[in-house]
Tab-separated table of N, CA, C and O in Angstrom:
chain	number	residue	atom	x	y	z
A	1	UNK	N	51.517	74.233	87.832
A	1	UNK	CA	50.423	75.132	88.141
A	1	UNK	C	50.838	76.573	87.856
A	1	UNK	O	52.010	76.919	87.951
A	2	UNK	N	49.848	77.365	87.531
A	2	UNK	CA	50.110	78.769	87.234
A	2	UNK	C	50.558	79.517	88.482
A	2	UNK	O	50.153	79.194	89.599
A	3	UNK	N	51.370	80.521	88.247
A	3	UNK	CA	51.835	81.374	89.330
A	3	UNK	C	50.680	82.217	89.858
A	3	UNK	O	49.775	82.587	89.111
A	4	UNK	N	50.710	82.533	91.146
A	4	UNK	CA	49.643	83.313	91.755
A	4	UNK	C	50.025	84.773	91.893
A	4	UNK	O	51.185	85.115	92.112
A	5	UNK	N	49.005	85.624	91.796
A	5	UNK	CA	49.196	87.032	92.096
A	5	UNK	C	49.188	87.190	93.615
A	5	UNK	O	48.773	86.277	94.346
A	6	UNK	N	49.616	88.338	94.099
A	6	UNK	CA	49.612	88.564	95.546
A	6	UNK	C	48.201	88.478	96.139
A	6	UNK	O	48.004	87.827	97.166
A	7	UNK	N	47.170	89.089	95.512
A	7	UNK	CA	45.819	88.934	96.067
A	7	UNK	C	45.344	87.477	96.100
A	7	UNK	O	44.666	87.060	97.039
A	8	UNK	N	45.722	86.692	95.075
A	8	UNK	CA	45.345	85.275	95.066
A	8	UNK	C	46.033	84.539	96.197
A	8	UNK	O	45.417	83.715	96.898
A	9	UNK	N	47.309	84.812	96.397
A	9	UNK	CA	48.052	84.160	97.475
A	9	UNK	C	47.475	84.551	98.839
A	9	UNK	O	47.331	83.698	99.718
A	10	UNK	N	47.129	85.809	99.003
A	10	UNK	CA	46.537	86.274	100.266
A	10	UNK	C	45.216	85.552	100.549
A	10	UNK	O	44.967	85.108	101.675
A	11	UNK	N	44.384	85.415	99.520
A	11	UNK	CA	43.097	84.733	99.685
A	11	UNK	C	43.315	83.256	100.019
A	11	UNK	O	42.630	82.692	100.895
A	12	UNK	N	44.269	82.631	99.372
A	12	UNK	CA	44.561	81.223	99.621
A	12	UNK	C	45.054	81.022	101.055
A	12	UNK	O	44.666	80.055	101.724
A	13	UNK	N	45.873	81.953	101.557
A	13	UNK	CA	46.343	81.853	102.943
A	13	UNK	C	45.181	81.876	103.931
A	13	UNK	O	45.168	81.140	104.906
A	14	UNK	N	44.196	82.728	103.651
A	14	UNK	CA	43.015	82.773	104.526
A	14	UNK	C	42.269	81.451	104.437
A	14	UNK	O	41.863	80.889	105.464
A	15	UNK	N	42.096	80.930	103.234
A	15	UNK	CA	41.387	79.652	103.083
A	15	UNK	C	42.090	78.527	103.847
A	15	UNK	O	41.435	77.672	104.434
A	16	UNK	N	43.425	78.519	103.840
A	16	UNK	CA	44.151	77.487	104.581
A	16	UNK	C	43.856	77.572	106.079
A	16	UNK	O	43.891	76.574	106.777
A	17	UNK	N	43.571	78.756	106.564
A	17	UNK	CA	43.319	78.930	108.002
A	17	UNK	C	41.901	78.524	108.400
A	17	UNK	O	41.608	78.403	109.590
A	18	UNK	N	41.034	78.328	107.436
A	18	UNK	CA	39.648	77.952	107.716
A	18	UNK	C	39.522	76.429	107.622
A	18	UNK	O	39.857	75.850	106.585
A	19	UNK	N	39.031	75.774	108.667
A	19	UNK	CA	39.039	74.303	108.700
A	19	UNK	C	38.289	73.613	107.565
A	19	UNK	O	38.703	72.568	107.098
A	20	UNK	N	37.202	74.202	107.076
A	20	UNK	CA	36.409	73.554	106.025
A	20	UNK	C	36.264	74.427	104.798
A	20	UNK	O	35.257	74.371	104.111
A	21	UNK	N	37.273	75.238	104.526
A	21	UNK	CA	37.144	76.189	103.436
A	21	UNK	C	36.266	77.341	103.889
A	21	UNK	O	35.945	77.462	105.065
A	22	UNK	N	35.885	78.199	102.956
A	22	UNK	CA	35.069	79.337	103.354
A	22	UNK	C	34.391	80.005	102.182
A	22	UNK	O	34.705	79.772	101.024
A	23	UNK	N	33.440	80.842	102.550
A	23	UNK	CA	32.699	81.646	101.589
A	23	UNK	C	33.470	82.947	101.352
A	23	UNK	O	34.400	83.273	102.097
A	24	UNK	N	33.070	83.683	100.338
A	24	UNK	CA	33.749	84.931	100.022
A	24	UNK	C	33.807	85.818	101.265
A	24	UNK	O	34.850	86.392	101.593
A	25	UNK	N	32.706	85.907	102.003
A	25	UNK	CA	32.661	86.757	103.205
A	25	UNK	C	33.669	86.289	104.246
A	25	UNK	O	34.323	87.111	104.899
A	26	UNK	N	33.826	84.982	104.411
A	26	UNK	CA	34.793	84.449	105.381
A	26	UNK	C	36.214	84.868	105.002
A	26	UNK	O	37.011	85.247	105.854
A	27	UNK	N	36.517	84.767	103.714
A	27	UNK	CA	37.850	85.143	103.246
A	27	UNK	C	38.042	86.644	103.417
A	27	UNK	O	39.083	87.099	103.898
A	28	UNK	N	37.024	87.403	103.067
A	28	UNK	CA	37.097	88.859	103.211
A	28	UNK	C	37.372	89.243	104.665
A	28	UNK	O	38.223	90.085	104.947
A	29	UNK	N	36.680	88.588	105.591
A	29	UNK	CA	36.876	88.875	107.023
A	29	UNK	C	38.293	88.514	107.489
A	29	UNK	O	38.794	89.118	108.428
A	30	UNK	N	38.927	87.546	106.832
A	30	UNK	CA	40.258	87.108	107.232
A	30	UNK	C	41.396	87.914	106.638
A	30	UNK	O	42.551	87.742	107.024
A	31	UNK	N	41.079	88.785	105.693
A	31	UNK	CA	42.117	89.600	105.053
A	31	UNK	C	42.384	90.862	105.871
A	31	UNK	O	41.462	91.427	106.461
A	32	UNK	N	43.627	91.313	105.865
A	32	UNK	CA	43.924	92.568	106.571
A	32	UNK	C	43.406	93.775	105.770
A	32	UNK	O	43.200	93.688	104.561
A	33	UNK	N	43.216	94.869	106.451
A	33	UNK	CA	42.806	96.113	105.786
A	33	UNK	C	43.994	96.668	105.015
A	33	UNK	O	45.137	96.454	105.428
A	34	UNK	N	43.793	97.299	103.933
A	34	UNK	CA	42.517	97.559	103.266
A	34	UNK	C	42.059	96.319	102.485
A	34	UNK	O	42.847	95.716	101.758
A	35	UNK	N	40.818	95.963	102.686
A	35	UNK	CA	40.271	94.781	102.028
A	35	UNK	C	39.759	95.134	100.631
A	35	UNK	O	39.276	96.232	100.416
A	36	UNK	N	39.830	94.173	99.709
A	36	UNK	CA	39.291	94.442	98.363
A	36	UNK	C	37.764	94.440	98.421
A	36	UNK	O	37.166	93.888	99.356
A	37	UNK	N	37.124	95.005	97.411
A	37	UNK	CA	35.662	94.890	97.330
A	37	UNK	C	35.249	93.423	97.213
A	37	UNK	O	35.999	92.593	96.693
A	38	UNK	N	34.046	93.123	97.694
A	38	UNK	CA	33.511	91.758	97.687
A	38	UNK	C	33.599	91.148	96.292
A	38	UNK	O	34.059	90.012	96.130
A	39	UNK	N	33.170	91.898	95.272
A	39	UNK	CA	33.145	91.351	93.907
A	39	UNK	C	34.551	91.070	93.377
A	39	UNK	O	34.760	90.103	92.646
A	40	UNK	N	35.510	91.906	93.772
A	40	UNK	CA	36.899	91.682	93.358
A	40	UNK	C	37.428	90.405	93.984
A	40	UNK	O	38.079	89.588	93.316
A	41	UNK	N	37.137	90.195	95.266
A	41	UNK	CA	37.576	88.975	95.941
A	41	UNK	C	36.894	87.754	95.344
A	41	UNK	O	37.524	86.706	95.167
A	42	UNK	N	35.617	87.863	95.013
A	42	UNK	CA	34.910	86.742	94.377
A	42	UNK	C	35.595	86.369	93.062
A	42	UNK	O	35.781	85.178	92.762
A	43	UNK	N	36.014	87.363	92.290
A	43	UNK	CA	36.742	87.096	91.039
A	43	UNK	C	38.093	86.450	91.314
A	43	UNK	O	38.519	85.543	90.593
A	44	UNK	N	38.748	86.909	92.358
A	44	UNK	CA	40.044	86.331	92.741
A	44	UNK	C	39.884	84.857	93.088
A	44	UNK	O	40.690	84.016	92.656
A	45	UNK	N	38.843	84.524	93.831
A	45	UNK	CA	38.608	83.126	94.210
A	45	UNK	C	38.259	82.284	92.980
A	45	UNK	O	38.690	81.128	92.871
A	46	UNK	N	37.531	82.846	92.050
A	46	UNK	CA	37.223	82.125	90.796
A	46	UNK	C	38.506	81.887	89.993
A	46	UNK	O	38.681	80.835	89.379
A	47	UNK	N	39.417	82.866	90.007
A	47	UNK	CA	40.707	82.681	89.330
A	47	UNK	C	41.497	81.555	89.981
A	47	UNK	O	42.140	80.755	89.295
A	48	UNK	N	41.463	81.490	91.314
A	48	UNK	CA	42.141	80.395	92.014
A	48	UNK	C	41.544	79.048	91.622
A	48	UNK	O	42.263	78.062	91.471
A	49	UNK	N	40.236	79.026	91.422
A	49	UNK	CA	39.573	77.788	90.994
A	49	UNK	C	40.006	77.432	89.574
A	49	UNK	O	40.361	76.279	89.292
A	50	UNK	N	40.030	78.410	88.691
A	50	UNK	CA	40.446	78.174	87.301
A	50	UNK	C	41.882	77.667	87.232
A	50	UNK	O	42.213	76.811	86.420
A	51	UNK	N	42.731	78.159	88.131
A	51	UNK	CA	44.137	77.758	88.154
A	51	UNK	C	44.359	76.426	88.871
A	51	UNK	O	45.471	75.911	88.885
A	52	UNK	N	43.311	75.869	89.476
A	52	UNK	CA	43.416	74.556	90.101
A	52	UNK	C	43.853	74.559	91.558
A	52	UNK	O	44.207	73.512	92.096
A	53	UNK	N	43.799	75.708	92.211
A	53	UNK	CA	44.217	75.787	93.610
A	53	UNK	C	43.069	75.564	94.587
A	53	UNK	O	43.298	75.189	95.730
A	54	UNK	N	41.837	75.833	94.145
A	54	UNK	CA	40.663	75.629	94.999
A	54	UNK	C	39.550	75.015	94.169
A	54	UNK	O	39.584	75.028	92.933
A	55	UNK	N	38.570	74.491	94.855
A	55	UNK	CA	37.335	74.053	94.198
A	55	UNK	C	36.196	74.740	94.908
A	55	UNK	O	36.327	75.154	96.065
A	56	UNK	N	35.076	74.889	94.226
A	56	UNK	CA	33.926	75.521	94.856
A	56	UNK	C	32.794	74.519	94.969
A	56	UNK	O	32.671	73.598	94.162
A	57	UNK	N	31.995	74.714	96.021
A	57	UNK	CA	30.801	73.883	96.254
A	57	UNK	C	29.627	74.831	96.394
A	57	UNK	O	29.668	75.743	97.233
A	58	UNK	N	28.607	74.631	95.598
A	58	UNK	CA	27.423	75.483	95.692
A	58	UNK	C	26.593	75.042	96.890
A	58	UNK	O	26.219	73.885	97.010
A	59	UNK	N	26.351	75.980	97.771
A	59	UNK	CA	25.508	75.741	98.944
A	59	UNK	C	24.454	76.843	98.984
A	59	UNK	O	24.764	77.995	99.310
A	60	UNK	N	23.225	76.494	98.599
A	60	UNK	CA	22.186	77.510	98.492
A	60	UNK	C	22.530	78.467	97.370
A	60	UNK	O	22.790	78.057	96.248
A	61	UNK	N	22.559	79.750	97.695
A	61	UNK	CA	22.889	80.769	96.692
A	61	UNK	C	24.348	81.187	96.739
A	61	UNK	O	24.734	82.139	96.076
A	62	UNK	N	25.149	80.516	97.549
A	62	UNK	CA	26.554	80.891	97.715
A	62	UNK	C	27.472	79.740	97.347
A	62	UNK	O	27.038	78.599	97.212
A	63	UNK	N	28.732	80.065	97.234
A	63	UNK	CA	29.756	79.060	96.960
A	63	UNK	C	30.763	79.044	98.099
A	63	UNK	O	31.212	80.087	98.551
A	64	UNK	N	31.077	77.829	98.540
A	64	UNK	CA	32.161	77.666	99.513
A	64	UNK	C	33.389	77.214	98.738
A	64	UNK	O	33.316	76.316	97.903
A	65	UNK	N	34.510	77.836	99.046
A	65	UNK	CA	35.764	77.538	98.379
A	65	UNK	C	36.649	76.722	99.308
A	65	UNK	O	36.807	77.060	100.479
A	66	UNK	N	37.196	75.637	98.763
A	66	UNK	CA	38.015	74.709	99.535
A	66	UNK	C	39.364	74.559	98.832
A	66	UNK	O	39.398	74.302	97.615
A	67	UNK	N	40.463	74.721	99.570
A	67	UNK	CA	41.780	74.580	98.937
A	67	UNK	C	42.018	73.153	98.439
A	67	UNK	O	41.653	72.183	99.097
A	68	UNK	N	42.628	73.036	97.276
A	68	UNK	CA	43.035	71.740	96.733
A	68	UNK	C	44.533	71.508	96.923
A	68	UNK	O	45.008	70.393	96.758
A	69	UNK	N	45.257	72.567	97.252
A	69	UNK	CA	46.699	72.518	97.442
A	69	UNK	C	46.983	72.918	98.887
A	69	UNK	O	46.466	73.925	99.353
A	70	UNK	N	47.783	72.115	99.580
A	70	UNK	CA	48.124	72.446	100.967
A	70	UNK	C	49.154	73.576	101.002
A	70	UNK	O	49.859	73.828	100.018
A	71	UNK	N	49.244	74.216	102.144
A	71	UNK	CA	50.229	75.289	102.319
A	71	UNK	C	51.644	74.746	102.108
A	71	UNK	O	52.481	75.394	101.472
A	72	UNK	N	51.921	73.555	102.632
A	72	UNK	CA	53.254	72.953	102.474
A	72	UNK	C	53.582	72.680	101.002
A	72	UNK	O	54.694	72.964	100.545
A	73	UNK	N	52.623	72.132	100.263
A	73	UNK	CA	52.852	71.855	98.842
A	73	UNK	C	53.085	73.145	98.064
A	73	UNK	O	53.957	73.206	97.203
A	74	UNK	N	52.305	74.168	98.378
A	74	UNK	CA	52.471	75.443	97.697
A	74	UNK	C	53.846	76.030	97.995
A	74	UNK	O	54.531	76.524	97.091
A	75	UNK	N	54.262	75.958	99.246
A	75	UNK	CA	55.574	76.483	99.628
A	75	UNK	C	56.686	75.739	98.887
A	75	UNK	O	57.612	76.358	98.371
A	76	UNK	N	56.590	74.407	98.829
A	76	UNK	CA	57.592	73.616	98.114
A	76	UNK	C	57.675	74.010	96.641
A	76	UNK	O	58.748	74.198	96.090
A	77	UNK	N	56.510	74.120	95.997
A	77	UNK	CA	56.480	74.471	94.580
A	77	UNK	C	57.034	75.870	94.341
A	77	UNK	O	57.786	76.097	93.400
A	78	UNK	N	56.626	76.812	95.194
A	78	UNK	CA	57.078	78.200	95.027
A	78	UNK	C	58.583	78.306	95.213
A	78	UNK	O	59.266	78.977	94.427
A	79	UNK	N	59.092	77.657	96.241
A	79	UNK	CA	60.531	77.703	96.490
A	79	UNK	C	61.282	77.000	95.360
A	79	UNK	O	62.309	77.493	94.890
A	80	UNK	N	60.760	75.884	94.925
A	80	UNK	CA	61.389	75.164	93.816
A	80	UNK	C	61.463	76.016	92.559
A	80	UNK	O	62.478	76.055	91.870
A	81	UNK	N	60.393	76.740	92.273
A	81	UNK	CA	60.370	77.627	91.112
A	81	UNK	C	61.375	78.757	91.278
A	81	UNK	O	62.112	79.095	90.344
A	82	UNK	N	61.430	79.336	92.455
A	82	UNK	CA	62.382	80.415	92.740
A	82	UNK	C	63.817	79.939	92.539
A	82	UNK	O	64.616	80.597	91.865
A	83	UNK	N	64.135	78.781	93.101
A	83	UNK	CA	65.491	78.237	92.986
A	83	UNK	C	65.823	77.928	91.529
A	83	UNK	O	66.916	78.234	91.053
A	84	UNK	N	64.866	77.372	90.820
A	84	UNK	CA	65.098	77.034	89.408
A	84	UNK	C	65.323	78.285	88.561
A	84	UNK	O	66.240	78.329	87.743
A	85	UNK	N	64.502	79.319	88.775
A	85	UNK	CA	64.564	80.507	87.934
A	85	UNK	C	65.709	81.449	88.283
A	85	UNK	O	66.220	82.145	87.419
A	86	UNK	N	66.102	81.500	89.562
A	86	UNK	CA	67.060	82.525	89.981
A	86	UNK	C	68.389	81.993	90.507
A	86	UNK	O	69.322	82.766	90.706
A	87	UNK	N	68.470	80.686	90.767
A	87	UNK	CA	69.686	80.139	91.379
A	87	UNK	C	70.172	78.877	90.666
A	87	UNK	O	70.720	77.979	91.277
A	88	UNK	N	69.962	78.818	89.361
A	88	UNK	CA	70.438	77.709	88.527
A	88	UNK	C	70.024	76.346	89.090
A	88	UNK	O	70.772	75.378	89.032
A	89	UNK	N	68.834	76.298	89.684
A	89	UNK	CA	68.283	75.071	90.262
A	89	UNK	C	69.183	74.499	91.361
A	89	UNK	O	69.239	73.290	91.568
A	90	UNK	N	69.889	75.384	92.082
A	90	UNK	CA	70.828	74.961	93.117
A	90	UNK	C	70.472	75.604	94.460
A	90	UNK	O	70.549	76.825	94.611
A	91	UNK	N	70.111	74.762	95.413
A	91	UNK	CA	69.825	75.273	96.756
A	91	UNK	C	71.105	75.783	97.414
A	91	UNK	O	71.060	76.684	98.247
A	92	UNK	N	72.226	75.223	97.011
A	92	UNK	CA	73.513	75.714	97.515
A	92	UNK	C	73.699	77.176	97.098
A	92	UNK	O	74.140	78.004	97.905
A	93	UNK	N	73.365	77.489	95.851
A	93	UNK	CA	73.452	78.872	95.372
A	93	UNK	C	72.519	79.787	96.154
A	93	UNK	O	72.872	80.927	96.457
A	94	UNK	N	71.348	79.283	96.491
A	94	UNK	CA	70.390	80.056	97.287
A	94	UNK	C	70.972	80.395	98.657
A	94	UNK	O	70.961	81.546	99.082
A	95	UNK	N	71.513	79.388	99.346
A	95	UNK	CA	72.100	79.604	100.665
A	95	UNK	C	73.309	80.529	100.558
A	95	UNK	O	73.488	81.430	101.395
A	96	UNK	N	74.122	80.348	99.532
A	96	UNK	CA	75.280	81.223	99.321
A	96	UNK	C	74.847	82.674	99.139
A	96	UNK	O	75.468	83.595	99.673
A	97	UNK	N	73.792	82.873	98.395
A	97	UNK	CA	73.265	84.220	98.195
A	97	UNK	C	72.894	84.851	99.532
A	97	UNK	O	73.258	85.992	99.817
A	98	UNK	N	72.159	84.107	100.368
A	98	UNK	CA	71.760	84.645	101.669
A	98	UNK	C	72.972	84.927	102.550
A	98	UNK	O	72.996	85.915	103.278
A	99	UNK	N	73.973	84.082	102.482
A	99	UNK	CA	75.187	84.301	103.280
A	99	UNK	C	75.903	85.568	102.809
A	99	UNK	O	76.330	86.383	103.635
A	100	UNK	N	76.017	85.747	101.508
A	100	UNK	CA	76.692	86.927	100.971
A	100	UNK	C	75.933	88.215	101.273
A	100	UNK	O	76.526	89.270	101.434
A	101	UNK	N	74.628	88.107	101.375
A	101	UNK	CA	73.798	89.277	101.657
A	101	UNK	C	73.618	89.499	103.165
A	101	UNK	O	72.840	90.354	103.568
A	102	UNK	N	74.334	88.708	103.989
A	102	UNK	CA	74.217	88.787	105.455
A	102	UNK	C	72.784	88.566	105.938
A	102	UNK	O	72.319	89.197	106.877
A	103	UNK	N	72.083	87.662	105.266
A	103	UNK	CA	70.712	87.318	105.648
A	103	UNK	C	70.658	86.027	106.452
A	103	UNK	O	69.605	85.647	106.937
A	104	UNK	N	71.807	85.354	106.567
A	104	UNK	CA	71.888	84.121	107.337
A	104	UNK	C	73.224	84.139	108.079
A	104	UNK	O	74.245	84.538	107.526
A	105	UNK	N	73.170	83.734	109.336
A	105	UNK	CA	74.379	83.786	110.162
A	105	UNK	C	75.109	82.444	110.154
A	105	UNK	O	74.545	81.414	109.758
A	106	UNK	N	76.334	82.470	110.645
A	106	UNK	CA	77.112	81.231	110.776
A	106	UNK	C	76.397	80.271	111.730
A	106	UNK	O	76.398	79.058	111.511
A	107	UNK	N	75.782	80.822	112.772
A	107	UNK	CA	75.042	79.972	113.717
A	107	UNK	C	73.860	79.299	113.028
A	107	UNK	O	73.585	78.121	113.257
A	108	UNK	N	73.161	80.058	112.175
A	108	UNK	CA	72.052	79.477	111.420
A	108	UNK	C	72.547	78.348	110.514
A	108	UNK	O	71.925	77.285	110.427
A	109	UNK	N	73.669	78.588	109.860
A	109	UNK	CA	74.232	77.563	108.973
A	109	UNK	C	74.631	76.312	109.754
A	109	UNK	O	74.423	75.189	109.279
A	110	UNK	N	75.187	76.491	110.951
A	110	UNK	CA	75.538	75.338	111.789
A	110	UNK	C	74.286	74.536	112.152
A	110	UNK	O	74.307	73.303	112.127
A	111	UNK	N	73.199	75.225	112.461
A	111	UNK	CA	71.940	74.528	112.768
A	111	UNK	C	71.432	73.761	111.559
A	111	UNK	O	70.937	72.643	111.688
A	112	UNK	N	71.566	74.358	110.387
A	112	UNK	CA	71.143	73.684	109.154
A	112	UNK	C	71.993	72.437	108.917
A	112	UNK	O	71.470	71.373	108.571
A	113	UNK	N	73.300	72.549	109.136
A	113	UNK	CA	74.201	71.403	108.970
A	113	UNK	C	73.808	70.289	109.934
A	113	UNK	O	73.735	69.113	109.548
A	114	UNK	N	73.535	70.630	111.187
A	114	UNK	CA	73.115	69.618	112.169
A	114	UNK	C	71.821	68.946	111.746
A	114	UNK	O	71.668	67.729	111.885
A	115	UNK	N	70.895	69.728	111.229
A	115	UNK	CA	69.626	69.172	110.758
A	115	UNK	C	69.858	68.191	109.615
A	115	UNK	O	69.309	67.083	109.612
A	116	UNK	N	70.715	68.557	108.672
A	116	UNK	CA	71.011	67.681	107.527
A	116	UNK	C	71.688	66.404	108.014
A	116	UNK	O	71.345	65.297	107.588
A	117	UNK	N	72.654	66.544	108.919
A	117	UNK	CA	73.374	65.367	109.429
A	117	UNK	C	72.457	64.456	110.222
A	117	UNK	O	72.564	63.232	110.131
A	118	UNK	N	71.525	65.013	110.970
A	118	UNK	CA	70.606	64.175	111.744
A	118	UNK	C	69.657	63.409	110.824
A	118	UNK	O	69.277	62.284	111.112
A	119	UNK	N	69.297	63.984	109.687
A	119	UNK	CA	68.457	63.284	108.714
A	119	UNK	C	69.208	62.151	108.033
A	119	UNK	O	68.641	61.125	107.707
A	120	UNK	N	70.528	62.342	107.812
A	120	UNK	CA	71.350	61.298	107.192
A	120	UNK	C	71.457	60.086	108.086
A	120	UNK	O	71.526	58.956	107.610
A	121	UNK	N	71.494	60.309	109.397
A	121	UNK	CA	71.707	59.220	110.356
A	121	UNK	C	70.439	58.448	110.697
A	121	UNK	O	70.466	57.540	111.509
A	122	UNK	N	69.343	58.771	110.100
A	122	UNK	CA	68.081	58.070	110.382
A	122	UNK	C	67.995	56.766	109.660
A	122	UNK	O	68.445	56.465	108.660
């Protein structure tokens, strides 16, 4: 799937929070200030549809937009792309980077190790 711009990602996050998708106005109301103009957001949602992240349903004179990709799936894909492009497709390299940058503590790493070991024992 195509990479998203920040406005597209912001709009998609709002859609994920709406139980049955939403109209442009619903998404606009869910965005933090400063909000884009209505027409700009409508174009953003159409771009998300073109990229395969949402589908639209015509209801009267309006369109309701419904996510086709879950937040979890998007997160997995985004992280996978990041690791592939910047860390030689190695999650170990990613964790090493955070450790070297003091973004993760030894305690955090111990918790991660326990989590991995508990999954192995299942």
